[in-house]
Amino acid sequence: MKYKNLFTPVKIGSVTLKNRFALAPMGPLGLADAEGGFNQRGIDYYTERAKGGTGLIITGVTFSDCEVETQSMPNCPNSTYNPVHFIRTSKEMTERVHAYGSKIFLMMSAGFGRVTIPTNLGEFPPVAPSAIPHRWLDKICRPLTKEEIHSIVKSFGDGAYHAKRGGFDGVEIHAVHEGYLLDQFAISMFNQRTDEYGGSLENRLRFAREVVEEIKSRCGQDFPVVLRFSLKSMIKDWREGALPGEIFEEKGRDIEEGLETAKLLVQYGYDALDTDVGTYDAWWWNHPPMYQKKGLFRPYCKMVKEAVDVPVLCAGRMDNPEMASEAVEAGECDIVSLGRPLLADPDYVNKLRAGKWEQIRPCISCQEGCMGRVQEFSMINCAVNPQAARERVTAYEPILKSRRVMVVGGGAAGCEAARVLAVRGHKPELFEKGDRLGGNLIPGGAPDFKEDDLALAHWYEVQLQNLKVPVHFHTCVDRDMVMAGNYDAVIIATGSGPKVFSLGDDERVYPAAQVLTGEKDCGDTTVVVGGGLVGCETALWLAEQGKNVTIVEALDRLMAVNGPLCHANKDMLERLLPYHGVKAITSARVTGYRGGILHASCGGEEREIACDSVILAVGYQEEDSLYRQLEFDVPELYLLGDARKVSNIMYAIWDAFEVANHIG
């Protein structure tokens, strides 16, 4: 069996896990009810990942205390809400999880402190160890009193006790990690106290020590307590994080202190360390976008593993099983945590165990459906898996009669529609004018940091082959072809085309897609017109090749209209551009390109930029002409994806799933 070492048992304290995979904790927005228990959506979501073979389920964060730091956070195991209700809904969930041989830990938080989400603050001042600046708001935090610290510590004991009664096998503490409240106490930059909770490292860790001691005293020494732990902070200054490879002076926790911290935490009684690096001041580390390399935490986890004698969990783009197996074999970690990959495919572990690697739907690290929706809509989902955290309401609808459905367009929307129709038992037939499936995933996946876009296109190819969906390439569908086919329903998913306009010398003016696919050579010096996501990613990719790149954007900032785009992605990309020498001119309008000179108007000032080419990344235009020819003649006709409305990949896939799952 390949990757056998990933399917061997491992222990955390007294609990034995059946394999080396854990569901990494992710914000559980939308998975709780109004009384602080788990709603049906949450129960289904966690159970589905256990059914998919994951050895350890770690829930998203819950608050043990809901009085000191009053927030509208989801689950709460304590009496502020209703502990009996929490226990009852927990038991319903843990019993189902245990049926699949999986274990489940509840994540409990001491609070967010200076990184509290602004919308959750209400009228209450943010708290912290000391009077320090809030991460997002121009406010100074209120220092916690010793009485409040003691109250939070006690709440951990109560919460863990209720969790144990609810069937949880252990708890994970949130966190001496990412700059949350316990981490703020542990880091001298944030902790300026002069009492027993400040000063020396031991004093700064006193809060975390008292938490584990309280839980063990209430639940027994054999009740596992894991800690979410960041070895290094990656802080350059307040609200300023470091980029990969950047030389900087660490203002937070450095590696030397991090390793000493790890040893002390284990000495205090923590049974495992769930390890990464970063803080909210540099949170593209803790929530790595596609611009971070795969397995970015491996070297840091290895340092921790060599310093302590308890299991180490490692997350951070670990979805490649070859990499995961190597990490366990090399002693870099004991358990591989998968967060977003298990949103994309809850059956990841079972598919891997069965040798069906190509069947695993890839996460593309876009963070549009997970972090983007958490921050914008307070719900966790997945861009490429419309059923994530909606398992019951998006279950495949049964059919009474198989119908023939024509799908025009082989982009993400067309492929998803054909896949869902075939899964349900209909007979879709797909027509694509080009020579491969994927649509805009193909140019979008050209940069090496977007390789998973191509992996998703390949996944659709495999799915449609396995489902025996006929796919016709090099086929331009017209009205007569549709009308002659006598289909029961027709789906038009013909995508979109790049917006172009004349600048004068148009022989050296290219749409971004032509440069990304290698159809056109932009030369050594180029200007990208358009500072949206496509323009910025194209500019970064070219700069990494050594090109001299300038972005010209009409709005007053880059990526002003993309969304829901996770701040980790946006913030990192914004900083990567100047780091790699990309220049940006905003509030500027391009007026012409002649003789190798691009002319632009910026605040009434005329600018001239010498360049070998101009790359247009000013958006896309819906291609719906076939639909318009058919809309009054085909009884059951649907328009999907960019052909309906240019948007991001999430809505292309989600809309296609919705429609295809309800064709009768």
Coordinates of C-alpha atoms in Angstrom, one line a residue, residues 273-612:
L273 CA 1.7 20.9 19.8
D274 CA -0.3 21.9 16.7
T275 CA 2.5 23.9 15.1
D276 CA 2.9 26.7 12.6
V277 CA 4.4 30.2 12.4
G278 CA 3.0 33.7 12.0
T279 CA 0.6 36.2 13.7
Y280 CA -2.3 38.4 12.6
D281 CA 0.3 41.1 11.8
A282 CA 1.6 38.6 9.2
W283 CA -1.4 36.4 8.8
W284 CA -0.6 35.1 5.3
W285 CA 1.6 32.7 7.3
N286 CA -1.1 31.2 9.4
H287 CA -3.6 31.3 6.5
P288 CA -1.3 30.6 3.6
P289 CA -2.5 31.7 0.1
M290 CA -1.3 30.1 -3.1
Y291 CA 1.7 32.5 -3.0
Q292 CA 3.2 30.5 -0.1
K293 CA 5.0 27.3 -1.1
K294 CA 3.5 24.0 -0.2
G295 CA 4.5 22.5 3.1
L296 CA 5.8 25.8 4.4
F297 CA 5.7 24.9 8.0
R298 CA 7.7 21.6 7.7
P299 CA 11.1 23.0 8.7
Y300 CA 9.5 24.8 11.8
C301 CA 7.6 21.7 12.8
K302 CA 10.8 19.6 12.6
M303 CA 12.6 22.0 15.0
V304 CA 9.7 21.6 17.5
K305 CA 9.6 17.9 17.0
E306 CA 13.3 17.7 17.8
A307 CA 12.8 19.8 21.0
V308 CA 9.9 18.0 22.6
D309 CA 8.7 14.4 23.2
V310 CA 5.0 14.8 22.4
P311 CA 3.3 14.5 19.0
V312 CA 3.6 17.5 16.6
L313 CA 0.8 18.3 14.1
C314 CA 1.7 20.1 10.9
A315 CA -0.7 21.9 8.6
G316 CA 0.0 24.5 5.9
R317 CA -0.7 23.3 2.3
M318 CA 0.1 19.7 3.1
D319 CA -2.4 18.2 0.6
N320 CA 0.3 16.5 -1.5
P321 CA 0.4 12.9 -0.1
E322 CA 4.0 12.4 -1.2
M323 CA 5.0 15.5 0.8
A324 CA 2.9 14.4 3.8
S325 CA 4.4 10.9 3.8
E326 CA 8.0 12.4 3.5
A327 CA 7.2 14.7 6.5
V328 CA 6.2 11.8 8.7
E329 CA 9.0 9.6 7.5
A330 CA 11.6 12.3 8.1
G331 CA 10.4 13.0 11.7
E332 CA 9.2 16.5 10.8
C333 CA 5.7 15.8 12.3
D334 CA 3.6 13.0 13.6
I335 CA 0.2 14.1 12.3
V336 CA -0.7 15.9 9.0
S337 CA -3.5 18.5 9.5
L338 CA -5.7 19.2 6.5
G339 CA -8.0 22.2 6.7
R340 CA -9.0 23.6 3.3
P341 CA -8.2 20.3 1.5
L342 CA -10.9 18.7 3.6
L343 CA -13.3 21.5 2.7
A344 CA -12.6 20.8 -0.9
D345 CA -13.0 17.0 -0.5
P346 CA -14.2 15.4 2.7
D347 CA -13.3 12.0 1.4
Y348 CA -9.7 12.9 0.9
V349 CA -8.4 10.2 3.3
N350 CA -10.5 7.3 2.1
K351 CA -9.7 8.1 -1.5
L352 CA -6.0 8.2 -0.8
R353 CA -6.2 4.9 1.2
A354 CA -8.0 3.3 -1.8
G355 CA -5.3 4.5 -4.2
K356 CA -7.6 7.0 -5.9
W357 CA -5.4 10.1 -5.7
E358 CA -6.7 11.5 -9.0
Q359 CA -10.2 11.4 -7.6
I360 CA -9.4 13.9 -4.8
R361 CA -10.9 17.3 -5.6
P362 CA -8.0 19.8 -5.1
C363 CA -8.1 22.9 -3.0
I364 CA -6.9 25.9 -5.0
S365 CA -5.9 28.0 -2.0
C366 CA -8.1 30.9 -3.2
Q367 CA -9.7 31.3 0.2
E368 CA -12.8 32.8 -1.4
G369 CA -15.2 30.2 0.0
C370 CA -13.6 29.7 3.4
M371 CA -11.8 32.8 4.8
G372 CA -13.4 35.2 2.4
R373 CA -16.9 34.1 3.3
V374 CA -16.0 33.9 7.0
Q375 CA -14.9 37.6 7.0
E376 CA -17.7 38.9 4.8
F377 CA -20.7 36.7 5.6
S378 CA -19.8 34.9 8.8
M379 CA -20.1 31.4 7.3
I380 CA -17.5 28.8 6.3
N381 CA -17.8 27.2 2.9
C382 CA -15.6 26.2 -0.1
A383 CA -15.3 27.7 -3.5
V384 CA -14.7 24.4 -5.3
N385 CA -17.1 22.2 -3.2
P386 CA -20.6 23.7 -3.0
Q387 CA -21.6 21.0 -0.5
A388 CA -19.0 22.0 2.2
A389 CA -20.8 23.0 5.4
R390 CA -24.1 22.6 3.5
E391 CA -24.1 18.8 3.3
R392 CA -27.8 18.2 4.0
V393 CA -29.3 21.1 2.1
T394 CA -27.2 20.4 -1.0
A395 CA -27.4 16.6 -1.0
Y396 CA -27.8 15.2 -4.5
E397 CA -31.4 15.3 -5.5
P398 CA -32.9 11.9 -6.6
I399 CA -34.4 11.7 -10.1
L400 CA -37.4 9.9 -11.4
K401 CA -36.4 9.8 -15.1
S402 CA -33.0 10.2 -16.8
R403 CA -32.9 13.2 -19.1
R404 CA -30.6 14.1 -22.0
V405 CA -29.0 17.5 -21.3
M406 CA -26.7 19.5 -23.6
V407 CA -23.9 21.4 -21.9
V408 CA -22.2 24.0 -24.1
G409 CA -18.8 25.1 -22.7
G410 CA -16.1 23.2 -20.9
G411 CA -15.1 25.8 -18.3
A412 CA -15.6 25.3 -14.6
A413 CA -19.3 26.0 -14.8
G414 CA -19.9 23.6 -17.7
C415 CA -17.8 20.8 -16.2
E416 CA -19.5 21.1 -12.8
A417 CA -22.9 21.1 -14.4
A418 CA -22.1 18.0 -16.4
R419 CA -20.6 16.2 -13.4
V420 CA -23.5 16.8 -11.1
L421 CA -26.0 15.8 -13.8
A422 CA -24.1 12.5 -14.4
V423 CA -23.8 11.8 -10.6
R424 CA -27.6 12.2 -10.3
G425 CA -28.2 9.8 -13.2
H426 CA -29.0 12.2 -16.0
K427 CA -27.3 11.9 -19.4
P428 CA -25.3 15.1 -20.1
E429 CA -23.3 15.7 -23.2
L430 CA -20.6 18.4 -23.2
F431 CA -19.4 20.5 -26.1
E432 CA -16.2 22.6 -26.0
K433 CA -14.8 24.7 -28.8
G434 CA -11.2 24.3 -27.7
D435 CA -9.0 21.3 -27.2
R436 CA -9.2 20.9 -23.4
L437 CA -11.4 21.4 -20.4
G438 CA -10.9 24.2 -17.9
G439 CA -11.8 27.5 -19.6
N440 CA -10.2 30.3 -17.7
L441 CA -8.6 27.9 -15.3
I442 CA -6.0 27.2 -18.1
P443 CA -4.5 30.7 -18.4
G444 CA -5.2 31.3 -14.7
G445 CA -3.2 28.3 -13.8
A446 CA -0.1 29.3 -15.8
P447 CA 1.9 30.9 -12.9
D448 CA 3.6 28.3 -10.8
F449 CA 1.9 29.5 -7.7
K450 CA -1.5 28.7 -9.4
E451 CA -0.7 25.1 -10.2
D452 CA -3.8 23.9 -8.4
D453 CA -6.0 25.7 -10.9
L454 CA -4.7 23.3 -13.5
A455 CA -5.1 20.4 -11.0
L456 CA -8.8 21.3 -10.7
A457 CA -9.2 21.3 -14.5
H458 CA -7.6 17.9 -14.6
W459 CA -9.9 16.7 -11.8
Y460 CA -12.9 17.6 -14.0
E461 CA -11.4 15.7 -16.9
V462 CA -11.0 12.6 -14.7
Q463 CA -14.5 13.0 -13.2
L464 CA -16.2 13.2 -16.6
Q465 CA -14.2 10.3 -17.9
N466 CA -15.2 8.1 -14.9
L467 CA -18.8 9.2 -15.2
K468 CA -18.7 8.4 -19.0
V469 CA -19.9 11.8 -20.0
P470 CA -19.4 12.3 -23.8
V471 CA -17.1 15.3 -24.4
H472 CA -16.8 16.8 -27.9
F473 CA -13.8 19.0 -28.4
H474 CA -13.2 21.5 -31.3
T475 CA -17.0 21.9 -31.6
C476 CA -18.5 25.4 -32.1
V477 CA -22.2 25.0 -31.2
D478 CA -24.7 27.1 -33.1
R479 CA -28.4 27.5 -32.9
D480 CA -29.2 24.9 -35.6
M481 CA -27.1 22.3 -33.8
V482 CA -29.0 22.8 -30.5
M483 CA -32.4 22.7 -32.1
A484 CA -31.6 19.5 -34.1
G485 CA -30.3 17.7 -31.0
N486 CA -33.8 17.2 -29.4
Y487 CA -32.4 17.6 -25.8
D488 CA -34.6 17.7 -22.8
A489 CA -32.7 20.6 -21.4
V490 CA -29.8 22.9 -22.6
I491 CA -27.2 24.6 -20.4
I492 CA -25.2 27.4 -21.9
A493 CA -21.9 28.0 -20.2
T494 CA -19.9 29.7 -22.9
G495 CA -17.8 31.8 -20.5
S496 CA -16.5 35.2 -21.2
G497 CA -13.8 36.9 -23.3
P498 CA -11.3 39.5 -22.2
K499 CA -12.2 43.1 -22.7
V500 CA -9.9 44.8 -25.2
F501 CA -9.6 48.2 -26.7
S502 CA -7.4 50.0 -29.1
L503 CA -4.4 52.0 -27.9
G504 CA -2.8 52.8 -31.2
D505 CA 0.1 50.3 -31.9
D506 CA -2.1 47.3 -31.1
E507 CA 0.3 44.7 -32.5
R508 CA 2.1 44.8 -29.1
V509 CA -1.1 45.0 -27.0
Y510 CA -2.2 41.6 -25.6
P511 CA -4.9 40.3 -23.4
A512 CA -3.4 38.8 -20.2
A513 CA -4.6 35.3 -21.2
Q514 CA -2.4 35.3 -24.3
V515 CA 0.7 36.1 -22.3
L516 CA -0.1 33.6 -19.5
T517 CA -0.5 30.8 -22.0
G518 CA 2.7 31.7 -23.9
E519 CA 0.9 32.6 -27.0
K520 CA 2.4 36.1 -26.9
D521 CA 5.8 37.2 -25.6
C522 CA 5.6 40.5 -23.6
G523 CA 9.3 41.3 -23.9
D524 CA 11.5 42.4 -21.0
T525 CA 9.6 45.5 -20.0
T526 CA 5.8 45.6 -19.9
V527 CA 2.9 47.5 -18.5
V528 CA -0.2 45.7 -17.2
V529 CA -3.3 47.8 -17.6
G530 CA -5.7 46.8 -14.8
G531 CA -4.9 46.2 -11.1
G532 CA -7.5 43.6 -10.3
L533 CA -6.6 40.1 -9.2
V534 CA -5.7 38.9 -12.8
G535 CA -3.5 41.9 -13.4
C536 CA -1.7 41.7 -10.1
E537 CA -1.1 38.0 -10.4
T538 CA 0.1 38.3 -14.0
A539 CA 2.5 41.2 -12.9
L540 CA 3.9 39.1 -10.1
W541 CA 4.4 36.1 -12.3
L542 CA 6.3 38.2 -14.9
A543 CA 8.4 39.9 -12.2
E544 CA 9.4 36.6 -10.8
Q545 CA 10.8 35.8 -14.3
G546 CA 12.9 39.0 -14.1
K547 CA 10.7 41.2 -16.2
N548 CA 10.3 44.9 -15.6
V549 CA 6.6 45.4 -14.8
T550 CA 4.4 48.4 -14.1
I551 CA 0.7 48.2 -13.2
V552 CA -1.6 51.0 -14.2
E553 CA -4.9 51.0 -12.4
A554 CA -7.9 53.4 -12.9
L555 CA -9.1 53.1 -9.3
D556 CA -7.4 54.5 -6.3
R557 CA -6.0 51.2 -5.1
L558 CA -5.2 47.7 -6.4
M559 CA -7.7 44.8 -6.2
A560 CA -10.5 47.3 -5.2
V561 CA -13.3 45.2 -6.7
N562 CA -12.3 41.6 -6.0
G563 CA -14.3 39.6 -3.5
P564 CA -14.9 37.9 -1.3
L565 CA -11.1 37.9 -1.3
C566 CA -9.4 36.8 1.9
H567 CA -7.3 39.5 3.4
A568 CA -4.4 37.1 3.7
N569 CA -4.4 36.7 0.0
K570 CA -4.9 40.3 -0.8
D571 CA -2.4 41.6 1.8
M572 CA 0.3 39.2 0.8
L573 CA -0.1 39.9 -2.9
E574 CA 0.0 43.7 -2.3
R575 CA 3.3 43.3 -0.5
L576 CA 4.8 40.8 -2.9
L577 CA 4.4 43.2 -5.9
P578 CA 6.8 45.9 -4.6
Y579 CA 9.0 43.3 -3.0
H580 CA 9.6 41.9 -6.5
G581 CA 10.0 45.3 -8.1
V582 CA 6.6 45.8 -9.6
K583 CA 5.7 49.5 -9.8
A584 CA 2.0 50.5 -9.5
I585 CA 0.4 53.7 -10.7
T586 CA -3.2 54.1 -9.4
S587 CA -5.9 56.6 -10.2
A588 CA -4.6 56.6 -13.8
R589 CA -6.2 56.4 -17.2
V590 CA -4.4 55.0 -20.2
T591 CA -4.7 57.2 -23.3
G592 CA -2.5 55.5 -25.9
Y593 CA 0.4 53.4 -26.9
R594 CA 2.7 54.5 -29.7
G595 CA 6.3 54.0 -30.6
G596 CA 7.0 51.9 -27.5
I597 CA 5.6 54.6 -25.2
L598 CA 2.5 54.1 -23.1
H599 CA 0.7 57.4 -22.3
A600 CA -1.4 57.7 -19.2
S601 CA -3.2 60.5 -17.4
C602 CA -2.8 60.6 -13.6
G603 CA -4.5 63.3 -11.6
G604 CA -4.2 65.8 -14.4
E605 CA -0.5 64.9 -15.0
E606 CA 0.5 63.1 -18.2
R607 CA 2.8 60.1 -17.7
E608 CA 4.9 58.3 -20.3
I609 CA 6.2 54.8 -19.8
A610 CA 8.6 53.1 -22.2
C611 CA 7.7 49.4 -22.6
D612 CA 8.0 46.5 -25.1

